[in-house]
Amino acid sequence: MKVRIDVMLKNGVLDPQGKAIGHALTTLGFKGVGEVRVGKSVVVEIEETDPAKATQAAEEMAKKILANLVIEDFRVTVL
Amino acid sequence: MKVRIDVMLKNGVLDPQGKAIGHALTTLGFKGVGEVRVGKSVVVEIEETDPAKATQAAEEMAKKILANLVIEDFRVTVL
């Protein structure tokens, strides 16, 4: 079973990478580009058939190494 | 309107970052961890009310600067 863990900076935390992409898009001619925020997504294959257990394992992974909970939020999706 | 652009390495392209995370998870004691792949997600605020047009703009952004289509795939989601 595959789960996806999306990690994004919390609202209010400065995102210089997003800012840079926003500037680049505007420079390239895209109109009406507002805030841009960048996150990472990690897709993990887990040997587990129960979606609830897979979600729980993915949440633990996120808390332990994938997300820095001081500045980042995460969300788990079963694929 | 917000759109999310998910960029992932294509299947078959080596993902050393994913491999490193997989090793770290196993070392930390997570059981049954298989392949791990890492991508990025970019959330862009666009001044646009039509979801179809927002999607089209996001696809252009992905093709122009966000994704390297030789080794990466992308997917656009309207939020």
mmCIF file of C-alpha atoms in Angstrom:
data_model
loop_
_atom_site.group_PDB
_atom_site.id
_atom_site.type_symbol
_atom_site.label_atom_id
_atom_site.label_comp_id
_atom_site.label_asym_id
_atom_site.label_seq_id
_atom_site.Cartn_x
_atom_site.Cartn_y
_atom_site.Cartn_z
ATOM 1 C CA MET A 1 0.000 0.000 0.000
ATOM 2 C CA LYS A 2 1.271 3.451 -0.892
ATOM 3 C CA VAL A 3 0.840 6.536 1.275
ATOM 4 C CA ARG A 4 1.750 10.095 0.417
ATOM 5 C CA ILE A 5 2.981 12.483 3.095
ATOM 6 C CA ASP A 6 2.745 16.149 2.094
ATOM 7 C CA VAL A 7 4.892 18.498 4.136
ATOM 8 C CA MET A 8 4.332 22.253 3.837
ATOM 9 C CA LEU A 9 5.639 25.235 5.761
ATOM 10 C CA LYS A 10 3.057 26.555 8.215
ATOM 11 C CA ASN A 11 1.177 29.718 7.332
ATOM 12 C CA GLY A 12 3.191 32.719 8.400
ATOM 13 C CA VAL A 13 6.572 31.027 8.070
ATOM 14 C CA LEU A 14 8.691 32.806 5.468
ATOM 15 C CA ASP A 15 9.183 30.752 2.291
ATOM 16 C CA PRO A 16 12.103 32.188 0.281
ATOM 17 C CA GLN A 17 11.971 29.385 -2.285
ATOM 18 C CA GLY A 18 8.303 30.151 -2.946
ATOM 19 C CA LYS A 19 9.101 33.866 -3.204
ATOM 20 C CA ALA A 20 11.820 33.144 -5.755
ATOM 21 C CA ILE A 21 9.465 31.014 -7.848
ATOM 22 C CA GLY A 22 6.805 33.746 -7.668
ATOM 23 C CA HIS A 23 9.286 36.331 -8.952
ATOM 24 C CA ALA A 24 10.442 34.004 -11.715
ATOM 25 C CA LEU A 25 6.858 33.358 -12.846
ATOM 26 C CA THR A 26 6.072 37.075 -12.958
ATOM 27 C CA THR A 27 9.311 37.760 -14.852
ATOM 28 C CA LEU A 28 8.378 35.051 -17.357
ATOM 29 C CA GLY A 29 5.123 36.890 -18.083
ATOM 30 C CA PHE A 30 2.552 35.007 -16.006
ATOM 31 C CA LYS A 31 -0.156 37.447 -14.906
ATOM 32 C CA GLY A 32 -1.884 37.610 -11.537
ATOM 33 C CA VAL A 33 0.511 35.360 -9.644
ATOM 34 C CA GLY A 34 0.066 35.845 -5.903
ATOM 35 C CA GLU A 35 1.653 33.960 -3.046
ATOM 36 C CA VAL A 36 3.667 30.852 -3.934
ATOM 37 C CA ARG A 37 4.560 28.224 -1.349
ATOM 38 C CA VAL A 38 6.708 25.169 -1.812
ATOM 39 C CA GLY A 39 6.509 21.887 0.029
ATOM 40 C CA LYS A 40 7.725 18.351 -0.376
ATOM 41 C CA SER A 41 5.817 15.165 -0.842
ATOM 42 C CA VAL A 42 7.102 11.753 0.095
ATOM 43 C CA VAL A 43 5.470 8.625 -1.303
ATOM 44 C CA VAL A 44 6.190 5.563 0.820
ATOM 45 C CA GLU A 45 5.379 1.979 -0.085
ATOM 46 C CA ILE A 46 4.371 0.197 3.143
ATOM 47 C CA GLU A 47 3.745 -3.547 3.513
ATOM 48 C CA GLU A 48 0.341 -3.047 5.095
ATOM 49 C CA THR A 49 -3.165 -3.763 3.873
ATOM 50 C CA ASP A 50 -5.154 -1.804 6.444
ATOM 51 C CA PRO A 51 -5.433 1.875 5.384
ATOM 52 C CA ALA A 52 -5.879 3.010 9.010
ATOM 53 C CA LYS A 53 -2.664 1.294 10.103
ATOM 54 C CA ALA A 54 -0.789 2.594 7.057
ATOM 55 C CA THR A 55 -1.971 6.136 7.852
ATOM 56 C CA GLN A 56 -0.857 5.756 11.449
ATOM 57 C CA ALA A 57 2.594 4.530 10.378
ATOM 58 C CA ALA A 58 2.915 7.423 7.909
ATOM 59 C CA GLU A 59 1.985 9.942 10.615
ATOM 60 C CA GLU A 60 4.684 8.532 12.858
ATOM 61 C CA MET A 61 7.227 8.764 10.025
ATOM 62 C CA ALA A 62 6.258 12.379 9.440
ATOM 63 C CA LYS A 63 6.575 13.254 13.122
ATOM 64 C CA LYS A 64 9.888 11.434 13.534
ATOM 65 C CA ILE A 65 11.877 12.475 10.486
ATOM 66 C CA LEU A 66 9.951 13.933 7.564
ATOM 67 C CA ALA A 67 8.475 17.109 9.054
ATOM 68 C CA ASN A 68 9.845 19.737 11.399
ATOM 69 C CA LEU A 69 6.678 20.363 13.394
ATOM 70 C CA VAL A 70 7.943 23.710 14.692
ATOM 71 C CA ILE A 71 7.656 25.259 11.229
ATOM 72 C CA GLU A 72 5.922 22.619 9.092
ATOM 73 C CA ASP A 73 2.527 20.931 8.820
ATOM 74 C CA PHE A 74 1.953 17.572 7.193
ATOM 75 C CA ARG A 75 -0.931 15.627 5.722
ATOM 76 C CA VAL A 76 -1.178 11.925 4.973
ATOM 77 C CA THR A 77 -3.114 10.512 2.018
ATOM 78 C CA VAL A 78 -3.549 6.819 1.248
ATOM 79 C CA LEU A 79 -3.049 6.282 -2.499
ATOM 80 C CA MET B 1 -7.855 30.643 -6.714
ATOM 81 C CA LYS B 2 -5.138 28.281 -5.532
ATOM 82 C CA VAL B 3 -3.631 25.508 -7.611
ATOM 83 C CA ARG B 4 -1.196 22.862 -6.519
ATOM 84 C CA ILE B 5 1.436 21.518 -8.885
ATOM 85 C CA ASP B 6 2.945 18.203 -7.789
ATOM 86 C CA VAL B 7 6.241 17.341 -9.413
ATOM 87 C CA MET B 8 7.607 13.812 -9.049
ATOM 88 C CA LEU B 9 10.492 11.965 -10.670
ATOM 89 C CA LYS B 10 9.320 9.616 -13.391
ATOM 90 C CA ASN B 11 9.187 5.905 -12.665
ATOM 91 C CA GLY B 12 12.553 4.369 -13.329
ATOM 92 C CA VAL B 13 14.531 7.519 -12.592
ATOM 93 C CA LEU B 14 16.877 6.950 -9.663
ATOM 94 C CA ASP B 15 15.807 8.860 -6.539
ATOM 95 C CA PRO B 16 18.740 9.016 -4.080
ATOM 96 C CA GLN B 17 16.844 11.271 -1.667
ATOM 97 C CA GLY B 18 14.020 8.740 -1.495
ATOM 98 C CA LYS B 19 16.536 5.922 -1.005
ATOM 99 C CA ALA B 20 18.142 7.820 1.890
ATOM 100 C CA ILE B 21 14.763 8.392 3.551
ATOM 101 C CA GLY B 22 13.893 4.702 3.096
ATOM 102 C CA HIS B 23 17.143 3.671 4.808
ATOM 103 C CA ALA B 24 16.570 6.157 7.624
ATOM 104 C CA LEU B 25 13.023 4.862 8.215
ATOM 105 C CA THR B 26 14.220 1.258 8.355
ATOM 106 C CA THR B 27 17.057 2.218 10.708
ATOM 107 C CA LEU B 28 14.540 3.984 12.945
ATOM 108 C CA GLY B 29 12.607 0.739 13.276
ATOM 109 C CA PHE B 30 9.750 1.145 10.802
ATOM 110 C CA LYS B 31 8.809 -2.286 9.444
ATOM 111 C CA GLY B 32 7.885 -3.159 5.873
ATOM 112 C CA VAL B 33 9.078 0.050 4.238
ATOM 113 C CA GLY B 34 9.452 -0.448 0.486
ATOM 114 C CA GLU B 35 10.255 2.092 -2.193
ATOM 115 C CA VAL B 36 10.300 5.739 -1.143
ATOM 116 C CA ARG B 37 10.090 8.560 -3.681
ATOM 117 C CA VAL B 38 10.314 12.274 -3.039
ATOM 118 C CA GLY B 39 8.747 15.081 -5.011
ATOM 119 C CA LYS B 40 7.952 18.727 -4.572
ATOM 120 C CA SER B 41 4.638 20.484 -4.504
ATOM 121 C CA VAL B 42 4.159 24.124 -5.389
ATOM 122 C CA VAL B 43 0.988 25.943 -4.342
ATOM 123 C CA VAL B 44 0.361 29.034 -6.464
ATOM 124 C CA GLU B 45 -2.273 31.670 -5.808
ATOM 125 C CA ILE B 46 -3.577 32.825 -9.211
ATOM 126 C CA GLU B 47 -5.966 35.728 -9.803
ATOM 127 C CA GLU B 48 -8.388 33.645 -11.817
ATOM 128 C CA THR B 49 -11.925 32.442 -11.125
ATOM 129 C CA ASP B 50 -12.242 29.848 -13.881
ATOM 130 C CA PRO B 51 -10.777 26.497 -12.739
ATOM 131 C CA ALA B 52 -10.069 25.433 -16.334
ATOM 132 C CA LYS B 53 -8.032 28.575 -17.032
ATOM 133 C CA ALA B 54 -6.217 28.291 -13.700
ATOM 134 C CA THR B 55 -5.322 24.677 -14.528
ATOM 135 C CA GLN B 56 -4.070 25.710 -17.950
ATOM 136 C CA ALA B 57 -1.893 28.460 -16.451
ATOM 137 C CA ALA B 58 -0.515 26.039 -13.856
ATOM 138 C CA GLU B 59 0.344 23.502 -16.563
ATOM 139 C CA GLU B 60 2.255 26.157 -18.465
ATOM 140 C CA MET B 61 4.135 27.132 -15.299
ATOM 141 C CA ALA B 62 5.055 23.504 -14.708
ATOM 142 C CA LYS B 63 6.279 23.051 -18.284
ATOM 143 C CA LYS B 64 8.254 26.298 -18.303
ATOM 144 C CA ILE B 65 10.046 26.291 -14.958
ATOM 145 C CA LEU B 66 8.724 23.955 -12.290
ATOM 146 C CA ALA B 67 9.266 20.537 -13.837
ATOM 147 C CA ASN B 68 12.093 19.050 -15.864
ATOM 148 C CA LEU B 69 10.005 16.979 -18.266
ATOM 149 C CA VAL B 70 12.942 14.784 -19.234
ATOM 150 C CA ILE B 71 12.996 13.177 -15.807
ATOM 151 C CA GLU B 72 9.888 14.492 -14.023
ATOM 152 C CA ASP B 73 6.118 14.225 -14.298
ATOM 153 C CA PHE B 74 3.708 16.769 -12.884
ATOM 154 C CA ARG B 75 0.057 16.923 -11.906
ATOM 155 C CA VAL B 76 -2.119 19.975 -11.353
ATOM 156 C CA THR B 77 -4.900 20.107 -8.744
ATOM 157 C CA VAL B 78 -7.241 23.041 -8.196
ATOM 158 C CA LEU B 79 -7.596 23.595 -4.419
#
